[in-house]
Amino acid sequence: MIPFYSLVPVFGISISEQPKIYFNHRNTLISLLSNTLVDRVVRRLSDNHYLNDTQLINILIDKHIKKLHGPTRIKQEIRQKGFPQELIEQKIEASGIDWYSMAKEARIKKFSDTPPTEQKEKAKQIRYLQYKGFSMDMIFEAFS
């Protein structure tokens, strides 16, 4: 059996390191070790607060908000990283972001403050805001 302390340098785990997701470390360990040992190591890392999904979700949400991404895109990208859907929803709701004003800010930053006059230009802006992860009601509010 491999002692826990010998795995620390292998994965570069340090107290100052950003929190890592349980899912990524577990998959790396599984490729090297047995399932029972992996579960024990990951549980120990989590107990020692090296792995903290809640903290990492908050960091990821903040990163996406700085990029002016909407709630749909944030949920999708964080879900792809293996986090539970309920925890993602809870943290996004707790963020207290005004998504409507963020959609307007994203539109103004990319295009301009003047509303589009042509239908083609408006469709282009709508597609862009959909790509950014905003819902249709948020998008239409951004044009008013």
Short mmCIF file of C-alpha atoms in Angstrom, two decimals:
data_model
loop_
_atom_site.label_atom_id
_atom_site.label_comp_id
_atom_site.label_asym_id
_atom_site.label_seq_id
_atom_site.Cartn_x
_atom_site.Cartn_y
_atom_site.Cartn_z
CA MET A 1 0.00 0.00 0.00
CA ILE A 2 1.24 3.49 -0.87
CA PRO A 3 1.25 5.89 2.09
CA PHE A 4 -0.73 9.12 1.74
CA TYR A 5 2.25 11.39 2.28
CA SER A 6 4.05 9.85 -0.72
CA LEU A 7 1.16 10.86 -3.02
CA VAL A 8 1.36 14.53 -2.06
CA PRO A 9 4.47 15.31 -4.16
CA VAL A 10 3.14 13.22 -7.07
CA PHE A 11 0.08 15.45 -7.45
CA GLY A 12 1.77 18.66 -6.36
CA ILE A 13 -0.71 19.25 -3.57
CA SER A 14 0.08 22.19 -1.34
CA ILE A 15 -1.91 24.31 1.07
CA SER A 16 -1.41 27.44 -1.02
CA GLU A 17 -2.70 25.75 -4.19
CA GLN A 18 -6.13 26.66 -5.55
CA PRO A 19 -8.80 24.15 -4.62
CA LYS A 20 -9.04 21.21 -6.97
CA ILE A 21 -12.13 19.36 -8.00
CA TYR A 22 -12.67 15.92 -6.55
CA PHE A 23 -13.50 14.49 -9.95
CA ASN A 24 -10.15 15.36 -11.60
CA HIS A 25 -7.97 13.99 -8.82
CA ARG A 26 -10.07 10.86 -8.50
CA ASN A 27 -9.70 10.03 -12.20
CA THR A 28 -5.94 10.59 -12.10
CA LEU A 29 -5.59 8.37 -9.04
CA ILE A 30 -7.77 5.62 -10.53
CA SER A 31 -5.43 5.33 -13.48
CA LEU A 32 -2.53 4.68 -11.06
CA LEU A 33 -4.09 2.88 -8.09
CA SER A 34 -6.97 0.68 -6.98
CA ASN A 35 -10.49 2.07 -6.42
CA THR A 36 -10.54 1.55 -2.65
CA LEU A 37 -7.22 3.28 -2.17
CA VAL A 38 -8.33 6.13 -4.42
CA ASP A 39 -11.50 6.65 -2.40
CA ARG A 40 -9.51 6.75 0.83
CA VAL A 41 -6.97 9.24 -0.57
CA VAL A 42 -9.62 11.54 -2.03
CA ARG A 43 -11.61 11.40 1.22
CA ARG A 44 -8.46 12.32 3.14
CA LEU A 45 -7.71 15.21 0.77
CA SER A 46 -11.27 16.46 1.21
CA ASP A 47 -11.13 16.10 5.00
CA ASN A 48 -7.94 18.18 5.05
CA HIS A 49 -9.66 20.84 2.90
CA TYR A 50 -7.40 20.37 -0.11
CA LEU A 51 -10.50 19.59 -2.18
CA ASN A 52 -13.44 21.96 -1.78
CA ASP A 53 -16.10 21.89 -4.50
CA THR A 54 -18.07 24.80 -3.06
CA GLN A 55 -15.08 27.12 -3.01
CA LEU A 56 -14.03 26.11 -6.51
CA ILE A 57 -17.55 26.67 -7.89
CA ASN A 58 -17.50 30.18 -6.44
CA ILE A 59 -14.12 30.83 -8.09
CA LEU A 60 -15.40 29.54 -11.45
CA ILE A 61 -18.60 31.61 -11.24
CA ASP A 62 -16.56 34.75 -10.52
CA LYS A 63 -14.30 33.98 -13.49
CA HIS A 64 -17.30 33.66 -15.82
CA ILE A 65 -18.97 36.79 -14.46
CA LYS A 66 -15.83 38.80 -15.25
CA LYS A 67 -16.13 37.54 -18.83
CA LEU A 68 -19.79 38.70 -18.87
CA HIS A 69 -21.14 35.18 -19.35
CA GLY A 70 -24.81 34.53 -18.63
CA PRO A 71 -26.24 31.96 -16.22
CA THR A 72 -26.93 29.32 -18.88
CA ARG A 73 -23.35 29.24 -20.09
CA ILE A 74 -21.95 29.31 -16.56
CA LYS A 75 -24.10 26.35 -15.53
CA GLN A 76 -23.17 24.38 -18.64
CA GLU A 77 -19.42 24.90 -18.37
CA ILE A 78 -19.24 24.18 -14.65
CA ARG A 79 -21.45 21.10 -15.07
CA GLN A 80 -19.04 19.77 -17.71
CA LYS A 81 -16.31 19.82 -15.07
CA GLY A 82 -18.24 17.25 -13.03
CA PHE A 83 -19.90 19.33 -10.34
CA PRO A 84 -23.40 18.43 -9.10
CA GLN A 85 -26.17 20.43 -10.80
CA GLU A 86 -27.91 21.30 -7.51
CA LEU A 87 -24.75 22.86 -6.05
CA ILE A 88 -24.17 24.91 -9.20
CA GLU A 89 -27.77 26.20 -9.19
CA GLN A 90 -27.53 27.07 -5.51
CA LYS A 91 -24.29 29.02 -5.90
CA ILE A 92 -25.50 30.92 -8.99
CA GLU A 93 -28.70 31.96 -7.19
CA ALA A 94 -26.67 33.00 -4.14
CA SER A 95 -24.38 35.17 -6.27
CA GLY A 96 -27.03 37.91 -6.44
CA ILE A 97 -26.09 39.00 -9.96
CA ASP A 98 -28.51 41.13 -11.99
CA TRP A 99 -28.38 39.08 -15.19
CA TYR A 100 -30.54 41.57 -17.10
CA SER A 101 -28.11 44.44 -16.58
CA MET A 102 -25.19 42.13 -17.33
CA ALA A 103 -26.77 41.17 -20.67
CA LYS A 104 -27.14 44.85 -21.51
CA GLU A 105 -23.54 45.51 -20.47
CA ALA A 106 -22.30 42.62 -22.66
CA ARG A 107 -24.26 43.96 -25.66
CA ILE A 108 -22.96 47.51 -25.19
CA LYS A 109 -19.38 46.32 -24.72
CA LYS A 110 -19.41 44.26 -27.93
CA PHE A 111 -21.51 46.52 -30.12
CA SER A 112 -22.62 49.97 -28.98
CA ASP A 113 -25.15 51.78 -26.86
CA THR A 114 -27.33 52.59 -29.85
CA PRO A 115 -29.98 49.99 -30.61
CA PRO A 116 -29.66 48.22 -33.97
CA THR A 117 -31.73 49.65 -36.79
CA GLU A 118 -31.58 46.71 -39.20
CA GLN A 119 -33.08 43.31 -38.50
CA LYS A 120 -29.84 41.62 -39.61
CA GLU A 121 -27.81 43.55 -37.02
CA LYS A 122 -30.34 42.80 -34.28
CA ALA A 123 -30.24 39.07 -35.13
CA LYS A 124 -26.44 39.19 -34.92
CA GLN A 125 -26.57 40.76 -31.47
CA ILE A 126 -29.19 38.25 -30.29
CA ARG A 127 -27.01 35.33 -31.44
CA TYR A 128 -24.04 36.81 -29.62
CA LEU A 129 -25.96 37.18 -26.35
CA GLN A 130 -27.31 33.63 -26.69
CA TYR A 131 -23.74 32.41 -27.14
CA LYS A 132 -22.78 34.31 -23.97
CA GLY A 133 -25.45 32.33 -22.10
CA PHE A 134 -28.34 34.74 -21.60
CA SER A 135 -32.00 33.74 -21.89
CA MET A 136 -34.31 35.39 -24.43
CA ASP A 137 -36.08 37.53 -21.86
CA MET A 138 -32.71 38.83 -20.66
CA ILE A 139 -31.69 39.50 -24.26
CA PHE A 140 -34.84 41.43 -25.15
CA GLU A 141 -34.46 43.46 -21.97
CA ALA A 142 -30.92 44.34 -23.07
CA PHE A 143 -32.32 46.07 -26.15
CA SER A 144 -34.64 48.37 -24.18
#
